[in-house]
PDB file of C-alpha atoms in Angstrom:
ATOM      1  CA  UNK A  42      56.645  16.889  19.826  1.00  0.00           C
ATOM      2  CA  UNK A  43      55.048  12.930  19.560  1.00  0.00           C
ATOM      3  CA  UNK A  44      54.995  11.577  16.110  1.00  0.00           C
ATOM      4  CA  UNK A  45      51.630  10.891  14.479  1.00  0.00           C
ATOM      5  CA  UNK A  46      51.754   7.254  12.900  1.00  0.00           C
ATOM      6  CA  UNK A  47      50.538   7.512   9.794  1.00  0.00           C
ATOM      7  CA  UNK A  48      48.971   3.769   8.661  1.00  0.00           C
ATOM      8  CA  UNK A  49      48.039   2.749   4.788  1.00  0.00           C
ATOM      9  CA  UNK A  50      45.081   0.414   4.640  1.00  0.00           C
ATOM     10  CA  UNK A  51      43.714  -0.360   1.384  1.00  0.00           C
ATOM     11  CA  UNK A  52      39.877  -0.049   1.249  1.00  0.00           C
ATOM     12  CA  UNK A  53      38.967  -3.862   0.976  1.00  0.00           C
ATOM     13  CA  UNK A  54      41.192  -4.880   3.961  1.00  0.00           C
ATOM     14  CA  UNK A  55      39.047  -3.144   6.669  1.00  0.00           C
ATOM     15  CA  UNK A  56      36.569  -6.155   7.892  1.00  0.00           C
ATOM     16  CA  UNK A  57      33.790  -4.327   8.683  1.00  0.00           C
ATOM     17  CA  UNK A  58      34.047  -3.130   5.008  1.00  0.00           C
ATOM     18  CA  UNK A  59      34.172  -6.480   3.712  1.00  0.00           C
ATOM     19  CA  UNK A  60      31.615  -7.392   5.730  1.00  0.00           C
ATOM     20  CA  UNK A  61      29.340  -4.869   4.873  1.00  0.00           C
ATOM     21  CA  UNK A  62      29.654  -5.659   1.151  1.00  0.00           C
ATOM     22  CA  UNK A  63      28.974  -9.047   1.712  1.00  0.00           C
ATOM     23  CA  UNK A  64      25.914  -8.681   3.412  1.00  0.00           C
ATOM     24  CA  UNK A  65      24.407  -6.312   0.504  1.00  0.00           C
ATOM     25  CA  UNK A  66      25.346  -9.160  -1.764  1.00  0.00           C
ATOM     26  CA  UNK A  67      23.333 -11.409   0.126  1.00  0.00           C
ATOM     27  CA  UNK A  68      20.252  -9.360   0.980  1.00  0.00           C
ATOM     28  CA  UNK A  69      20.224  -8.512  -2.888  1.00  0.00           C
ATOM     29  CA  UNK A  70      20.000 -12.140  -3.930  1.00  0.00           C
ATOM     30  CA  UNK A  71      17.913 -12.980  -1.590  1.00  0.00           C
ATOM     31  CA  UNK A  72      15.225  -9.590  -2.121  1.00  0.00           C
ATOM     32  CA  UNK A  73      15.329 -11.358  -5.687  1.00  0.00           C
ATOM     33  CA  UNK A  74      14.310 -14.708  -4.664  1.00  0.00           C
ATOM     34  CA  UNK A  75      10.863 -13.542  -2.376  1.00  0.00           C
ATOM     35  CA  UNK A  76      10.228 -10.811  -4.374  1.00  0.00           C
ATOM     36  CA  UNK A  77       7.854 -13.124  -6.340  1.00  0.00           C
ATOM     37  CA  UNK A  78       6.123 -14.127  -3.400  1.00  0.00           C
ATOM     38  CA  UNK A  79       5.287 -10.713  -1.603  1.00  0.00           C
ATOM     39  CA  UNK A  80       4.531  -8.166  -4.876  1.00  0.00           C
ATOM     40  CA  UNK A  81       0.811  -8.362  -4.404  1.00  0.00           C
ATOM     41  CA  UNK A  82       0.857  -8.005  -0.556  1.00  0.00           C
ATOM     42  CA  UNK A  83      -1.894  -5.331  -1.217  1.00  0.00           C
ATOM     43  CA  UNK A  84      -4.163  -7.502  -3.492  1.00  0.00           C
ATOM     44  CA  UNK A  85      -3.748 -10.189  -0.540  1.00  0.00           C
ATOM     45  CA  UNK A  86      -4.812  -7.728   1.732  1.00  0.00           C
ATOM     46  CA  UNK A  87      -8.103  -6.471   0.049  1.00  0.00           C
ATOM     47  CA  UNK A  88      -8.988 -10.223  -0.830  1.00  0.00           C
ATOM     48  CA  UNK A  89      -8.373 -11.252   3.003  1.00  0.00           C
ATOM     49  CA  UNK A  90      -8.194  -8.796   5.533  1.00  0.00           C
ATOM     50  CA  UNK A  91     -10.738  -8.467   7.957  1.00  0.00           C
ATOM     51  CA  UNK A  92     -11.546  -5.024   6.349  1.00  0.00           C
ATOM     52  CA  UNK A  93     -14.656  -5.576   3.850  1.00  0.00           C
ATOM     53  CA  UNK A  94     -16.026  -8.374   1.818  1.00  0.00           C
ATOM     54  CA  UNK A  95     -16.234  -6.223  -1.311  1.00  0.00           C
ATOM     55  CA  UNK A  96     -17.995  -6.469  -4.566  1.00  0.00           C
ATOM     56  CA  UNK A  97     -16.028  -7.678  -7.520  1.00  0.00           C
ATOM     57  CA  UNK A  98     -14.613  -4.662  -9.687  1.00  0.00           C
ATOM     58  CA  UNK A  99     -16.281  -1.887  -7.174  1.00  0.00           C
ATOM     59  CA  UNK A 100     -13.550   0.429  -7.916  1.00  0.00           C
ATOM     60  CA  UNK A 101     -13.768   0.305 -11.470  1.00  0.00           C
ATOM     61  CA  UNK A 102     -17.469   2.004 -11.559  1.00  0.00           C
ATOM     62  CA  UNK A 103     -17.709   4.620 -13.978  1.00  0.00           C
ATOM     63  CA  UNK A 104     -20.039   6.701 -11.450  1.00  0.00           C
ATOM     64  CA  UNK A 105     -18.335   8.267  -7.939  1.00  0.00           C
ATOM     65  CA  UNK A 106     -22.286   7.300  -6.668  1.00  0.00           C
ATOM     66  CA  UNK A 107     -22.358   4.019  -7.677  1.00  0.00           C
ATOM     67  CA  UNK A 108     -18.691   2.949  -6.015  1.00  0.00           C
ATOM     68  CA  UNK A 109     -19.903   4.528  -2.958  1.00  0.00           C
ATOM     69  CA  UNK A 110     -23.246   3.127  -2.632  1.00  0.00           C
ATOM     70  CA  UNK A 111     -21.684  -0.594  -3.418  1.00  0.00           C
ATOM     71  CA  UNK A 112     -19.069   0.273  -0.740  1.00  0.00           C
ATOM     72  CA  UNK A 113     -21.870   1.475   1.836  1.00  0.00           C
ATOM     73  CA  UNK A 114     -23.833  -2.050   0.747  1.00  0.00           C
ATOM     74  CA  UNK A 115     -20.718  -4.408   1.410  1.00  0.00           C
ATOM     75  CA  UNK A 116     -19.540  -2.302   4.356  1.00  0.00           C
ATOM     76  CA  UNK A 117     -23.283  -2.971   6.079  1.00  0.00           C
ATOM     77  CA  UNK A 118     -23.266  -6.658   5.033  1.00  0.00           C
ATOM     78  CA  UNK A 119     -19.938  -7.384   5.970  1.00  0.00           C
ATOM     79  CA  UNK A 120     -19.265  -9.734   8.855  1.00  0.00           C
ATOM     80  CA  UNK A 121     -15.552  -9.206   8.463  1.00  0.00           C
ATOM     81  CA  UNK A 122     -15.275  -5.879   9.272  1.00  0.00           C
ATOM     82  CA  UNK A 123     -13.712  -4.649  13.157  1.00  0.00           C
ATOM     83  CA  UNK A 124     -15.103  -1.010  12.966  1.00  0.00           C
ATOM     84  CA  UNK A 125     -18.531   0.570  11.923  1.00  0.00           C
ATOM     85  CA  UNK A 126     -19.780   0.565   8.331  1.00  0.00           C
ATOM     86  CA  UNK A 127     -18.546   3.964   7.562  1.00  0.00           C
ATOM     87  CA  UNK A 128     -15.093   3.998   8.947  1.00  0.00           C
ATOM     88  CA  UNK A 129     -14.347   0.782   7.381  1.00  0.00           C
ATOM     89  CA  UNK A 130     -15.370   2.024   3.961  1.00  0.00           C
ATOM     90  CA  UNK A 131     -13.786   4.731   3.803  1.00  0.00           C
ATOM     91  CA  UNK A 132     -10.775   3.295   5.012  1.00  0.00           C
ATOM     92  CA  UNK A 133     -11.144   0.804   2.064  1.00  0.00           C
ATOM     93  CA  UNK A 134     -11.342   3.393  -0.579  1.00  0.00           C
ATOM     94  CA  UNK A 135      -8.578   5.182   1.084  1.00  0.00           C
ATOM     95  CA  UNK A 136      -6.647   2.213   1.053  1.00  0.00           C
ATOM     96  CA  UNK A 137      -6.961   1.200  -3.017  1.00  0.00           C
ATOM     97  CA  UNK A 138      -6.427   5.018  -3.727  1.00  0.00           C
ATOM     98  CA  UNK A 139      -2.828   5.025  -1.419  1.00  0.00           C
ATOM     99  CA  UNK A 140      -1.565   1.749  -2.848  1.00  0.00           C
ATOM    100  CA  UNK A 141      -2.384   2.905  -6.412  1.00  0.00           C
ATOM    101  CA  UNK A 142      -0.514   5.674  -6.307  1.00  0.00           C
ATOM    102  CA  UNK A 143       0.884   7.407  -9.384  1.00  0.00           C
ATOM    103  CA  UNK A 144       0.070   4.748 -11.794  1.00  0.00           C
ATOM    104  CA  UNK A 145      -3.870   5.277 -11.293  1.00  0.00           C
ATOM    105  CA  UNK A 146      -5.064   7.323 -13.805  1.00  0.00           C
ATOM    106  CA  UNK A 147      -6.138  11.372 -13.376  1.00  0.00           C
ATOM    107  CA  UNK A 148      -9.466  10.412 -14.276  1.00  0.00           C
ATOM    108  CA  UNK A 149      -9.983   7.370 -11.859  1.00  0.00           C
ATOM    109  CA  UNK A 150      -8.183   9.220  -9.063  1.00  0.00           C
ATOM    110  CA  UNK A 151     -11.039  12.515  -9.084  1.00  0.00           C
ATOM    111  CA  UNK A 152     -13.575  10.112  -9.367  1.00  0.00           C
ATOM    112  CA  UNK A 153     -12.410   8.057  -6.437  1.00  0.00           C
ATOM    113  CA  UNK A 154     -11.948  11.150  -4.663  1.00  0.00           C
ATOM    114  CA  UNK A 155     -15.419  12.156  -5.402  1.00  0.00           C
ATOM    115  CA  UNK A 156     -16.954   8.677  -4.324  1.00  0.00           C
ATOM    116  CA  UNK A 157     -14.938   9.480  -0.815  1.00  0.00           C
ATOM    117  CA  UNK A 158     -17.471  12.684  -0.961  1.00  0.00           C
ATOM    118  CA  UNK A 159     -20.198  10.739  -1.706  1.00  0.00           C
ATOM    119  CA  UNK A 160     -19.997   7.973   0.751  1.00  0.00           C
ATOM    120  CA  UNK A 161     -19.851  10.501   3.619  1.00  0.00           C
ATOM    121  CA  UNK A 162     -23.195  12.256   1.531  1.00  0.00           C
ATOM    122  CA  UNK A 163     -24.451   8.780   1.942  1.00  0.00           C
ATOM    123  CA  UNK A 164     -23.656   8.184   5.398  1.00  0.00           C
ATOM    124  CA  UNK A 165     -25.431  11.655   6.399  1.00  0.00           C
ATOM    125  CA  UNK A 166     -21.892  12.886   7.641  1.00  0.00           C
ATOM    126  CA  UNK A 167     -21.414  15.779   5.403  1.00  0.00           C
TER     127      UNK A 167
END
């Protein structure tokens, strides 16, 4: 019957271990250092994309109608925009709602959701 070698390592004195520590260490210092730059990579995108040229403060409206008539108004003026008026709307409000996420409020989220309604109401695509 052959033998099985048994070996002791210790955990640290594998080098791929090692390695892979390192390398966490690094990427973790250095996640630190350009967090600052990318955090508002959405805020950059609504201010410079070639999306919509929107109204200051359009999704803080108090009426569903009112955010999707300015969004209707900016998507028809816009020169920026790649698709039709509509689609890139929509795609807009869509976008703010996603990014949000669970820090907008109940409240702002149903009325966002109703302005979605709306815009298609004011698009004649119901």
């Amino acid at each position: 019957m052959a033998q099985v070698r048994k070996t002791t390592h210790s955990r640290n004195s594998s080098p791929r271990k090692t390695a892979r520590k390192a390398n966490t260490r690094r990427s973790g210092t250095a996640h630190k250092s350009t967090k600052r730059a990318t955090r508002r990579w959405s805020q950059r995108v609504t201010e410079e994309s070639d999306a919509l040229d929107l109204k200051q403060g359009v999704f803080k409206l108090t009426s569903a109608k009112r955010i999707a008539a300015s969004l209707k108004r900016s998507a028809e003026r816009s020169s920026r925009r790649k698709t039709g008026a509509y689609r890139s709307a929509l795609s807009m409000l869509t976008f703010y709602i996603n990014r949000a996420g669970k820090t907008l409020p109940k409240t702002q989220r149903t009325r966002l959701e109703r302005a979605k309604v709306e815009l298609k109401r004011a698009f004649g695509r119901e």
